[in-house]
Coordinates of C-alpha atoms in Angstrom, one line a residue:
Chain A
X55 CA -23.0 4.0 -259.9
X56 CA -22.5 0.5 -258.9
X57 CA -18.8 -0.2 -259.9
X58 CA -17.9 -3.9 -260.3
X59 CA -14.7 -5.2 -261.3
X60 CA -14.0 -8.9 -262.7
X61 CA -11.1 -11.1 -262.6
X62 CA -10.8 -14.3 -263.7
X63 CA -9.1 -16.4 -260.3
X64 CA -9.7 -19.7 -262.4
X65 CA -10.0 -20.1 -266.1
X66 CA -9.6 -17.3 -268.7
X67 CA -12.4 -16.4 -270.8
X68 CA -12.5 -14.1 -274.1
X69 CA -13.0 -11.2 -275.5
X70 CA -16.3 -12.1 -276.4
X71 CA -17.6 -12.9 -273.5
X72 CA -16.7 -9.8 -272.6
X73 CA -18.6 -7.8 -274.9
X74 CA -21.5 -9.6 -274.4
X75 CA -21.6 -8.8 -270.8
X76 CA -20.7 -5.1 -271.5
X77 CA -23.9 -4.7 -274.5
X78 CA -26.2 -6.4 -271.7
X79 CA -24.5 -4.1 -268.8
X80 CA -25.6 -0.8 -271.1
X81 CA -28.7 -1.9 -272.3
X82 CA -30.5 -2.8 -269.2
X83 CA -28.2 -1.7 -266.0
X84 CA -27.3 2.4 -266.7
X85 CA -26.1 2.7 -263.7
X86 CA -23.5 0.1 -263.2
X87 CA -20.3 -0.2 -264.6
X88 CA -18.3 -3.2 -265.6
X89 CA -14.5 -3.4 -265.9
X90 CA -12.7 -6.4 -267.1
X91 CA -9.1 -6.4 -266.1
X92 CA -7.0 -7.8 -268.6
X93 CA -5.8 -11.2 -266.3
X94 CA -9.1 -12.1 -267.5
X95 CA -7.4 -12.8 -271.2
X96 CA -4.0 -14.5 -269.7
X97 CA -3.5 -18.2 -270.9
X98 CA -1.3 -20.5 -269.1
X99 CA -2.1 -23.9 -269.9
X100 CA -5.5 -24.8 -268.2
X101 CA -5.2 -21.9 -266.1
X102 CA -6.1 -17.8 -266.5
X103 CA -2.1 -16.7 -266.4
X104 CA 0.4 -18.6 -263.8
X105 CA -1.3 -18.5 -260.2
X106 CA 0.8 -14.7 -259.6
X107 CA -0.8 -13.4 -262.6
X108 CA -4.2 -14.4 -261.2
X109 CA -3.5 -13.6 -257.9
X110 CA -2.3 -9.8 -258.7
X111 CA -5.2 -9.5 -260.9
X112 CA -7.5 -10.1 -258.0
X113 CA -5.8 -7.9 -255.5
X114 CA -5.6 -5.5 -258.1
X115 CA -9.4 -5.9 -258.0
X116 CA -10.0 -6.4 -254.6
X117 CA -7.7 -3.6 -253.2
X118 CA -8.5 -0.8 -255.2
X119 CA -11.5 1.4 -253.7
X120 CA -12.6 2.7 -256.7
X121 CA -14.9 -0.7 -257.5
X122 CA -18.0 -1.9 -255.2
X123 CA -17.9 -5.6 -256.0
X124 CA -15.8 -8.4 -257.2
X125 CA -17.1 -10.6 -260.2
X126 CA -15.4 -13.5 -260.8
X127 CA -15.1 -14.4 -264.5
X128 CA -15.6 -17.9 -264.5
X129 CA -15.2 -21.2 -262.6
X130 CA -13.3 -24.3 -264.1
X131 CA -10.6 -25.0 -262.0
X132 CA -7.8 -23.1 -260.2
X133 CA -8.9 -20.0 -257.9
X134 CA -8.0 -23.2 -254.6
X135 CA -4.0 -22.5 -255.6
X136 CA -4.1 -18.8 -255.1
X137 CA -6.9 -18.2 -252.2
X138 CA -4.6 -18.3 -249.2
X139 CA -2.6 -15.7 -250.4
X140 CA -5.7 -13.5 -251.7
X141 CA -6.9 -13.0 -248.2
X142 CA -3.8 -12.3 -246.5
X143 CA -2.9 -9.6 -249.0
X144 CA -6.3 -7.9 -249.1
X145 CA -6.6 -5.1 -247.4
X146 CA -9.4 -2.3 -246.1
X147 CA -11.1 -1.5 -249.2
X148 CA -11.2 -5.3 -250.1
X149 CA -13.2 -5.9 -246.8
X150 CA -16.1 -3.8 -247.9
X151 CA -16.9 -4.9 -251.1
X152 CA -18.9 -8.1 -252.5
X153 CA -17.4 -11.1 -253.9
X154 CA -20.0 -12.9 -256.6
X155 CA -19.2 -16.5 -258.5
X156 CA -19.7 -20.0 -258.0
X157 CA -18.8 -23.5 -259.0
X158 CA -14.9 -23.6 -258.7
X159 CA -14.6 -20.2 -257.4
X160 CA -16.0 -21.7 -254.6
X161 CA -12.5 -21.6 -252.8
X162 CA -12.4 -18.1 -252.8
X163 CA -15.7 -17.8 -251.4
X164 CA -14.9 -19.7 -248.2
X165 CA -11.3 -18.2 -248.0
X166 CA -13.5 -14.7 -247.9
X167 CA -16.5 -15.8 -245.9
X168 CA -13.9 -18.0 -243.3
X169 CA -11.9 -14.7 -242.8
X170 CA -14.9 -12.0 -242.2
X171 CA -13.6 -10.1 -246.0
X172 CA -16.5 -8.7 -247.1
X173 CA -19.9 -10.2 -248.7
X174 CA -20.0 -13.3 -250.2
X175 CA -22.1 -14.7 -252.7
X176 CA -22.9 -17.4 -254.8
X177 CA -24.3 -16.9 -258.0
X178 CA -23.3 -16.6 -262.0
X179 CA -20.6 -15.6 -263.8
X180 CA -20.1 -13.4 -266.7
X181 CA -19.2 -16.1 -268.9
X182 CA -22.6 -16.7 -269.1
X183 CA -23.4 -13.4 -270.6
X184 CA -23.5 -14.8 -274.6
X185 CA -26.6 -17.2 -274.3
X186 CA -30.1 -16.0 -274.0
X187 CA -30.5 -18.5 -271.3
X188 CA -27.3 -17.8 -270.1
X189 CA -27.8 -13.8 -269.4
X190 CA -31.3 -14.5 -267.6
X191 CA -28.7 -15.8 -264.9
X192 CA -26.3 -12.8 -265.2
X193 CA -29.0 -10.4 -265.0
X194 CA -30.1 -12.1 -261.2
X195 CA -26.6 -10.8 -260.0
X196 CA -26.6 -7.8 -261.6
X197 CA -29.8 -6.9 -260.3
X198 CA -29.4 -8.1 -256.5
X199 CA -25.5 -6.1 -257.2
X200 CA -28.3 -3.0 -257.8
X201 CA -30.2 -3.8 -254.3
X202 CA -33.1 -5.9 -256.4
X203 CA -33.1 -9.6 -254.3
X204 CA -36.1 -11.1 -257.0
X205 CA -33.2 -13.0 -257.6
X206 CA -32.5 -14.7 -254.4
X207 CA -32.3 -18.5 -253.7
X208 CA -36.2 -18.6 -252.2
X209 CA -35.8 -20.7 -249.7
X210 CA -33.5 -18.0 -247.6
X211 CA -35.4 -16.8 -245.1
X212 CA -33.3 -14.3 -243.2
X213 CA -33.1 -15.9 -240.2
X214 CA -30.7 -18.9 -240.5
X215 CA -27.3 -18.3 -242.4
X216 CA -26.6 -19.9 -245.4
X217 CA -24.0 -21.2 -248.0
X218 CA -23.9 -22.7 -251.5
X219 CA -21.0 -24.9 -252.9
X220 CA -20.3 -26.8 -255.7
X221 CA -20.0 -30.5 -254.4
X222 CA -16.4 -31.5 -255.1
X223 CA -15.5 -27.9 -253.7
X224 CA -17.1 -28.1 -250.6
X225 CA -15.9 -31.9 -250.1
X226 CA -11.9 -30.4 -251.3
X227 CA -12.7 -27.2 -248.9
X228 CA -13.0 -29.5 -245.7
X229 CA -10.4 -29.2 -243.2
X230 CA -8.1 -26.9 -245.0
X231 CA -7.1 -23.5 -244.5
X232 CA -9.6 -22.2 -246.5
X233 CA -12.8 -23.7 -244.3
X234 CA -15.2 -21.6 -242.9
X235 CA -17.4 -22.7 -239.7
X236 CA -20.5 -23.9 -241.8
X237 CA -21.9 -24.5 -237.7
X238 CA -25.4 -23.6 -237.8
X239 CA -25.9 -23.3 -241.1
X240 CA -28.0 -24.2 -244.1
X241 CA -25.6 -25.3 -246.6
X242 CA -26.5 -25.8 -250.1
X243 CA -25.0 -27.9 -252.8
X244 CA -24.8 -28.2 -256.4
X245 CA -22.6 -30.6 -259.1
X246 CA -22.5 -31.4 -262.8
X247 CA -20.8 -33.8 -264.8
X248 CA -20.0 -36.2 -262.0
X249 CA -21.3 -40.0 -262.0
X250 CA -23.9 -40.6 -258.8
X251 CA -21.8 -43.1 -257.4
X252 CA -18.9 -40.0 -257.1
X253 CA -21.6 -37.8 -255.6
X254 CA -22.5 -40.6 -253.5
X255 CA -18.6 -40.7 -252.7
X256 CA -18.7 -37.0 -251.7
X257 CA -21.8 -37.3 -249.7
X258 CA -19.8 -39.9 -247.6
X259 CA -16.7 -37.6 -247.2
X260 CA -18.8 -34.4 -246.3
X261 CA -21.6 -36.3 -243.7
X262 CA -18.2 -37.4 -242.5
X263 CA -16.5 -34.0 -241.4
X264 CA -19.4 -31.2 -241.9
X265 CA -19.7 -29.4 -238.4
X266 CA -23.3 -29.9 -237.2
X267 CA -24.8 -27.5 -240.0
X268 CA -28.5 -26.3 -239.7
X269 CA -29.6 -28.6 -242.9
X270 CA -28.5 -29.3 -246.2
X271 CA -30.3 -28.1 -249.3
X272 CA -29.7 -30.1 -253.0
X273 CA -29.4 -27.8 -255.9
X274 CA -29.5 -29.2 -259.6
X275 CA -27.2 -32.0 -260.5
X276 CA -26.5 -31.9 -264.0
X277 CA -25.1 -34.2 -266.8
X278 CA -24.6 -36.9 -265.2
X279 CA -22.5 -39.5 -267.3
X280 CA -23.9 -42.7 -267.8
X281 CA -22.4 -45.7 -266.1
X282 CA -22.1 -49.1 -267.4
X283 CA -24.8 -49.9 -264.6
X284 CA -27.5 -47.7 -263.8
X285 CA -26.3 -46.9 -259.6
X286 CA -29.8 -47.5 -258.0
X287 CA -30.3 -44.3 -256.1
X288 CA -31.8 -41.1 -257.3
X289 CA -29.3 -38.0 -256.6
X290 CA -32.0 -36.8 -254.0
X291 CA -32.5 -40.5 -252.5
X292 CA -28.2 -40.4 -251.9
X293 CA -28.7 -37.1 -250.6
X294 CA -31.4 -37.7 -248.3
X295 CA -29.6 -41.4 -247.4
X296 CA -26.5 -39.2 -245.9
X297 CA -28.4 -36.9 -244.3
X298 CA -29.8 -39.2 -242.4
X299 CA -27.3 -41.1 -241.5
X300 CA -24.9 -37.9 -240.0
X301 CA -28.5 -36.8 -238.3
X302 CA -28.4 -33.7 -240.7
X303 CA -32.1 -32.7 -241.4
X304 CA -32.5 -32.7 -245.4
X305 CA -34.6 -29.4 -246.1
X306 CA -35.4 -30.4 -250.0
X307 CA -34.2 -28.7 -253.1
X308 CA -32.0 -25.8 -253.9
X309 CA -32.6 -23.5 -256.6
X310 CA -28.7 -23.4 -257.7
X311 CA -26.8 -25.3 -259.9
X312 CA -25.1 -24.9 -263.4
X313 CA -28.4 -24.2 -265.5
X314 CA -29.8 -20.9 -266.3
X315 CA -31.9 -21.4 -263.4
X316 CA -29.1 -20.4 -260.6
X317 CA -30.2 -17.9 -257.7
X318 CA -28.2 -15.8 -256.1
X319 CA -27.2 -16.8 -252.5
X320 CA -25.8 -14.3 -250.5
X321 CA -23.2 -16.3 -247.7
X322 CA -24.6 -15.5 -244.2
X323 CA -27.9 -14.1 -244.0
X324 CA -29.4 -12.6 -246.9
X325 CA -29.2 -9.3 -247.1
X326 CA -29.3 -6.6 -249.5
X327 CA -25.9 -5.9 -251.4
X328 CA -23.7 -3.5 -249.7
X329 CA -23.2 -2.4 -253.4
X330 CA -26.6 -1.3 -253.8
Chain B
X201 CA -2.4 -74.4 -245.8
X202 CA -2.8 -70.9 -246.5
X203 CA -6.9 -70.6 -246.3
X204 CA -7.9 -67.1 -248.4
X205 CA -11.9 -65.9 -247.7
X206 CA -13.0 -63.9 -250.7
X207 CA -16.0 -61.4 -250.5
X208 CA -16.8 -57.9 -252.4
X209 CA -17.2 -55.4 -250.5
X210 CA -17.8 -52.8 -253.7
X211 CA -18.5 -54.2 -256.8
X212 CA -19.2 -58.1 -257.9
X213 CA -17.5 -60.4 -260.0
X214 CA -18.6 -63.0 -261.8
X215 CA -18.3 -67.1 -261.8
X216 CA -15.6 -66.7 -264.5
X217 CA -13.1 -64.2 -262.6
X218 CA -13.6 -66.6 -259.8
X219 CA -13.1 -69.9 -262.1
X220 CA -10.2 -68.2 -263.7
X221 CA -8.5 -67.4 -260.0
X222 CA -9.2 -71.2 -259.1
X223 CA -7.2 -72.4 -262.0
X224 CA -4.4 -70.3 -261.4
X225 CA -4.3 -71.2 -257.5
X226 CA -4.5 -74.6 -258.1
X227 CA -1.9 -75.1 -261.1
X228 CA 0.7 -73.1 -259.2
X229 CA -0.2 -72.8 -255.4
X230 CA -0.7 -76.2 -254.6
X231 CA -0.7 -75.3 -250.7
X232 CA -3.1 -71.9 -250.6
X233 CA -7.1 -72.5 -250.7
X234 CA -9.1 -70.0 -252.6
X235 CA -13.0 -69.5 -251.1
X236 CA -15.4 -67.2 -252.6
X237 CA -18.3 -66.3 -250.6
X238 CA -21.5 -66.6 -252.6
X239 CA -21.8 -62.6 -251.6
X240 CA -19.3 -62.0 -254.8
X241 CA -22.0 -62.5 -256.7
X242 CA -24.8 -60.6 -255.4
X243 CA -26.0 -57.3 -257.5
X244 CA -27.7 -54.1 -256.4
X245 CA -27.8 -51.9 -258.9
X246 CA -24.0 -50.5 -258.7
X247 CA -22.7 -52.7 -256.0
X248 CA -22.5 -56.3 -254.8
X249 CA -25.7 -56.8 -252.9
X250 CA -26.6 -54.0 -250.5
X251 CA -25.0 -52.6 -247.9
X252 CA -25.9 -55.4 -245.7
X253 CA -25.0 -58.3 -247.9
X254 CA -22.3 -56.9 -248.6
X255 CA -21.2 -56.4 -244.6
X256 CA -22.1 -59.5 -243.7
X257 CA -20.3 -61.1 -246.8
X258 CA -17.1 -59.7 -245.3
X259 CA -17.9 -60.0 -241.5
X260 CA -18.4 -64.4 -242.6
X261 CA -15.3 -64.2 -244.0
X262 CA -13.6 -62.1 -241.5
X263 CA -14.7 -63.4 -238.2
X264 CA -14.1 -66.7 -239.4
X265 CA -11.5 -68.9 -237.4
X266 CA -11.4 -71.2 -240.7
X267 CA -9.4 -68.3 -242.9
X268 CA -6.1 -66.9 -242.8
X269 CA -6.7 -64.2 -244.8
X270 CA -9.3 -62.3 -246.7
X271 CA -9.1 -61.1 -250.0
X272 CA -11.1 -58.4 -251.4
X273 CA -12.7 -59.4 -254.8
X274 CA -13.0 -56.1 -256.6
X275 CA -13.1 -52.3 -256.4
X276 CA -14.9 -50.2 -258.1
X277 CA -17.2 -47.8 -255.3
X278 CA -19.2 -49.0 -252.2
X279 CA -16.5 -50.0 -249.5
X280 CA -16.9 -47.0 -247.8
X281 CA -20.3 -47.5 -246.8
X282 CA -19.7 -50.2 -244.8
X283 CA -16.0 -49.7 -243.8
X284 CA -17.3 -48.3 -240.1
X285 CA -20.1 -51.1 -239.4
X286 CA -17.5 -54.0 -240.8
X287 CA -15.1 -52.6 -237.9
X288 CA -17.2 -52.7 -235.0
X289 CA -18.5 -56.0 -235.6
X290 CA -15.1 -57.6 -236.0
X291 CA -14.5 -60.5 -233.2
X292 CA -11.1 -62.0 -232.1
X293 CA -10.3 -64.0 -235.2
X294 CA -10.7 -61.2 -237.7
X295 CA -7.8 -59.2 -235.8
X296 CA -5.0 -62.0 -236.8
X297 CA -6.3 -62.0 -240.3
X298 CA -4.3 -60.3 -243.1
X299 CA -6.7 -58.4 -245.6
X300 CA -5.4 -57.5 -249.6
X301 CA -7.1 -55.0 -251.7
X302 CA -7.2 -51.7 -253.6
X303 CA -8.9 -48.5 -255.2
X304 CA -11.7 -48.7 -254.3
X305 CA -10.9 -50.8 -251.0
X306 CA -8.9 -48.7 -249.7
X307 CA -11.4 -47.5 -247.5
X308 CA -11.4 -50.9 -245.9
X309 CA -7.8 -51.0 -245.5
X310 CA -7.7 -47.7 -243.8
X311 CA -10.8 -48.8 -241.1
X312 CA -8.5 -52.1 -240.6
X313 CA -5.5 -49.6 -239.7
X314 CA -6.9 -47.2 -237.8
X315 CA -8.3 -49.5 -235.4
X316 CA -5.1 -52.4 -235.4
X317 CA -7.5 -55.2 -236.7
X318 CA -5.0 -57.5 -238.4
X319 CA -2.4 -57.0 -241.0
X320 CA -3.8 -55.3 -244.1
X321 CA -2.2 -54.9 -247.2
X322 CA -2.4 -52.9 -251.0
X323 CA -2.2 -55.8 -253.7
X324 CA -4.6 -56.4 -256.3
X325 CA -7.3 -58.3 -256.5
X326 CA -9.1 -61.6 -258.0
X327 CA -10.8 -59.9 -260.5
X328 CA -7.7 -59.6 -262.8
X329 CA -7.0 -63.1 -262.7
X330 CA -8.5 -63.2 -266.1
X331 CA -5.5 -61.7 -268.2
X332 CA -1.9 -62.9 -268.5
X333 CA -1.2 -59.5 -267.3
X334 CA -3.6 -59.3 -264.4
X335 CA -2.5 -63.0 -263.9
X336 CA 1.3 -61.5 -262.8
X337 CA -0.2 -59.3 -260.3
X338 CA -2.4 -61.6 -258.6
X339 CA 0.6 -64.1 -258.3
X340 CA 2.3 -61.9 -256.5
X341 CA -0.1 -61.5 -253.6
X342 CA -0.3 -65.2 -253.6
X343 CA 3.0 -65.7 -253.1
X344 CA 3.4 -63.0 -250.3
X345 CA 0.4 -64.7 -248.6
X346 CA 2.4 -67.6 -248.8
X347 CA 5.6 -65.9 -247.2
X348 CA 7.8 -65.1 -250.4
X349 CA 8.3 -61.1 -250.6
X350 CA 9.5 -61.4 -254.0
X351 CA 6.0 -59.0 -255.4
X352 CA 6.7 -56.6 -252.4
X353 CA 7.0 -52.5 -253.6
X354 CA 10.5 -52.4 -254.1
X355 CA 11.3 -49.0 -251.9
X356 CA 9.7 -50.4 -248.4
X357 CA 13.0 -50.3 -246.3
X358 CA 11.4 -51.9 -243.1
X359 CA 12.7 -49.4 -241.2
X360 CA 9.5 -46.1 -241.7
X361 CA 6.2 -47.3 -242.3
X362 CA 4.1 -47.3 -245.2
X363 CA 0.4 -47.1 -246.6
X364 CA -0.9 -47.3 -250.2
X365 CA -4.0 -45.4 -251.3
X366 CA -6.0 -44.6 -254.6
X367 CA -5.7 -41.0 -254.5
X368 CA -9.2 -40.2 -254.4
X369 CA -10.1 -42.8 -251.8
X370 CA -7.6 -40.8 -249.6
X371 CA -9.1 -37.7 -249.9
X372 CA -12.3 -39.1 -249.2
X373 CA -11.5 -40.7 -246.1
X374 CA -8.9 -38.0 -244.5
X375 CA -10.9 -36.2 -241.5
X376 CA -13.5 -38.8 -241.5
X377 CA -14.0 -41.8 -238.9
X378 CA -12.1 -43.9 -241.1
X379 CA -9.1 -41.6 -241.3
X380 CA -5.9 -43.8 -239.5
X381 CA -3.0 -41.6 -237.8
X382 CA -0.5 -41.3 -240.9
X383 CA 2.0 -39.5 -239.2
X384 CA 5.3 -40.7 -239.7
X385 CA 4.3 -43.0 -242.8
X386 CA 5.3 -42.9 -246.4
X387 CA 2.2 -42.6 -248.0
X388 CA 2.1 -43.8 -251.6
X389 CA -0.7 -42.9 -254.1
X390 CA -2.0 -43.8 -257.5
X391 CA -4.6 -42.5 -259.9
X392 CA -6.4 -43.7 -263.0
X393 CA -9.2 -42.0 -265.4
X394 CA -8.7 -39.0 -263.7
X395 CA -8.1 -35.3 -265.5
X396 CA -4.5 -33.9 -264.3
X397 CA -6.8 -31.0 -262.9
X398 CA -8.5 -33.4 -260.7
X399 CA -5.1 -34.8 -259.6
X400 CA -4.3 -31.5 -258.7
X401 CA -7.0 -30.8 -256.5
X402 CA -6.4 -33.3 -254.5
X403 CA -3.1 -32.8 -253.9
X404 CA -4.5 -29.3 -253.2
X405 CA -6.8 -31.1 -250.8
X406 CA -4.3 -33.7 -248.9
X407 CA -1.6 -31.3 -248.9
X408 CA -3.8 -29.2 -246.1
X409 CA -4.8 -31.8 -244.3
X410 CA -2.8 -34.3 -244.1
X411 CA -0.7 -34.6 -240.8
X412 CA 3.0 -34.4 -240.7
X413 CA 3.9 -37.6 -242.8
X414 CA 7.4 -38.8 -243.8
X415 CA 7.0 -38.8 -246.9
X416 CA 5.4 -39.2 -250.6
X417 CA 5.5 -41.5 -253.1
X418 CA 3.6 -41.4 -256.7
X419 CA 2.3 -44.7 -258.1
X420 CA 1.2 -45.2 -261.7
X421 CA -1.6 -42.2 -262.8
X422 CA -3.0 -44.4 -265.9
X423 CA -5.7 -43.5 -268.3
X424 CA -6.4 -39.6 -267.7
X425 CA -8.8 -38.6 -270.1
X426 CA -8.0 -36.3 -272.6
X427 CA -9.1 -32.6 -271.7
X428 CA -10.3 -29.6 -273.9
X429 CA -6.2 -27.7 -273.3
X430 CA -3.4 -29.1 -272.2
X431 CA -3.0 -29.0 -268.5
X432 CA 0.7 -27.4 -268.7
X433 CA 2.2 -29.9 -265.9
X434 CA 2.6 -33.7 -265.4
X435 CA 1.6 -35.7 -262.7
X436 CA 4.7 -35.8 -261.3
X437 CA 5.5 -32.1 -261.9
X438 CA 1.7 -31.7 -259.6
X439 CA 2.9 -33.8 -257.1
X440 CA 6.4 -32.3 -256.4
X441 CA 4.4 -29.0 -256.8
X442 CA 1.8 -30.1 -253.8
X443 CA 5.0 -31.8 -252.0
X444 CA 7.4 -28.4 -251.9
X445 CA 4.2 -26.5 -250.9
X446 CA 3.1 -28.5 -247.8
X447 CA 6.9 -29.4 -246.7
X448 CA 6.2 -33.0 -247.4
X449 CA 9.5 -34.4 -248.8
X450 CA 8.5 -36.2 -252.4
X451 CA 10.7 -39.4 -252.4
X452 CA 9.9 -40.8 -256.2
X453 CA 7.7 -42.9 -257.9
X454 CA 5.7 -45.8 -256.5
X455 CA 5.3 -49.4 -258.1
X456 CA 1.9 -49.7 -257.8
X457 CA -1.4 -48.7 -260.0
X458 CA -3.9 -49.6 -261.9
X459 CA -1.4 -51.6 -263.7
X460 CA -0.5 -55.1 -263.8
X461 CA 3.1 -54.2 -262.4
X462 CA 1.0 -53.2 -259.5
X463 CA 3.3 -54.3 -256.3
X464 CA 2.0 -55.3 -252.5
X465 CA 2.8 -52.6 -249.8
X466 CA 2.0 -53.9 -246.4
X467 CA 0.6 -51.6 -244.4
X468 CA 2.9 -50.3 -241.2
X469 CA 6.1 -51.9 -241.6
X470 CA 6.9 -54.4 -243.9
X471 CA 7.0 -57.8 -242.7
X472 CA 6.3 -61.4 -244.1
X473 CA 3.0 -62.0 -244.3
X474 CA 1.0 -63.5 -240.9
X475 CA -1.0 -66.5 -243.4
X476 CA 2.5 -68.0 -243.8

């Protein structure tokens, strides 16, 4: 059995979502378990429950050896105010499992990869689980969680480590606490709902204080507002104008992003789940 | 005479924000020169020319013996881009210049700082000298150009220096080559069109990286857009919040926003202004 237990670090989602992950869970994955603790309900303003309730229902997660991996509910905003904590309270059995999510969880994600706590990956989040479109996503993690990597980002080679960040988290991430050494590696990067000159903005910030990374990789930017003036540059031309400018080779596109599309990209070098 | 060069390093105005600042100059500042380099009114797609108009529009004005001071037209994004190359090509006469400007020229302001090139200073800008309101805030940097302190941010003591920033064009420029040493400083910050949750991360961001600073102050946060739940704490409540968690004592509010009771803060200590 692959036993994988999901919080919610960020925003809450529902009951619903729930169920919809657990029918897809039976019908196509009989041996892997899903167990929603209940944090993933809590309400407390924009947030899942107050930053203790969300913290406790991770390390409730985390800590307990019964479960193999960590799912994280959703993104949203929230999991940067409790991941400092997380890692110094986890303990032996949380530095053998796997950690999945992406967009705003993010923070957790670097907290995790920065301090050696397991394996880290990027990839979708059970709140996807209602949408047809939606579940194709879900079932990428829940098959690479079962030791099936036909849903890997296919540009990781093995070789060179890798990462994948939203935008705005990475750019928030940088020279905090919760930084990892991205020295070396291929990092990847996706954003939605931001205006281009913003991404442009963040481009600036991160070409700015990135370590010298291996190359950077653009996933899918999504929903981009429109501005009272159209900006002039393409999201890959800002990309590739940044990279050049910091001398950071732009390796092309990046199969991540918040679309159904989104691969799983294990942090490091891609591997196998330990799960599996 | 108090000679003012005026050039856009982000965004461009048009020939009737720049009328409408001539008439006001000239009906109550009988002994201050408004100039507007033709540069103000250069488009590329989202900014005012490209990056090199736009550089050389503010290196004219700034290395300019002619000028006492140089007055950035409007904000909006694209300072940054240039803020590095605008520095390094900045000659003797530049560094006894004073420079005014916000938001988005912030980044400008921070270059000027870091590298002791003349006496820079948070006020707003010609582009609101179209409305009675915008009118009151553009007098006052006119009259601290001309040596009257009257429009200065009420809380500068003269004793601990201070800095002014749009809160995002702070996060954006801390760590980077731009970054000035804030230690020591109060730094004051203001917001506009901003969700509180984007407020919040970057406090979340500033509070780990900024160095040991004196103090914080928080301006006017104007316009946040309406989001899909209630955040569950103010602005003010999120910076206190940011403040108690860093050890950074939070000293109050700011005057100064995207508001027309927006107030000059001279950068370092205050002092009359060098055009006088």
């Amino acid at each position: 059995m692959t036993n994988i237990a999901i919080c919610a670090p960020a925003t809450p989602i529902t009951r619903d979502h729930a169920r919809a992950l657990e029918e897809l869970v039976a019908a196509e994955f009989p041996g892997t378990n899903v167990t929603f603790h209940e944090q993933c309900f809590a309400r407390q303003g924009h947030f899942a429950g107050d930053d203790l309730v969300r913290l406790t229902g991770l390390i409730d997660c985390a800590n307990d050896p019964a479960f193999d991996a960590v799912w994280f509910a959703k993104g949203g905003y929230g999991s940067n105010r409790i991941a400092e904590a997380a890692v110094a309270r986890m303990n032996e059995a949380a530095r053998s499992k796997t950690y999945v999510g992406f967009s705003d969880c993010g923070y957790l994600l670097a907290a995790l990869y920065r301090h050696g706590i397991g394996q880290c990956a990027h990839g979708s989040m059970p709140v996807s689980a209602r949408s047809e479109n939606g579940r194709k996503a879900v079932r990428r993690v829940l098959q690479w969680l079962n030791g099936d990597n036909s849903g890997l980002e296919p540009s990781l080679d093995g070789k060179i480590p890798a990462v994948a960040f939203n935008l705005i988290t990475l750019a928030m991430i940088s020279n905090t606490p919760l930084m990892p050494d991205l020295g070396g590696h291929v990092v990847m990067v996706e954003e939605v709902s931001e205006h281009l000159y913003s991404i442009d903005r963040l481009f600036f910030h991160l070409s700015g204080v990135l370590p010298r990374i291996a190359g950077l990789r653009l996933g899918a930017v999504t929903d981009i507002p429109e501005n009272y003036v159209e900006f002039g540059q393409t999201e890959e031309e800002i990309a590739r104008y940044w990279c050049d400018r910091a001398g950071v080779p732009y390796l092309g596109r990046a199969e991540i992003g918040h679309t159904s599309a989104n691969k799983v990209v294990p942090f490091g070098l891609a591997s196998p789940s330990r799960a599996a």
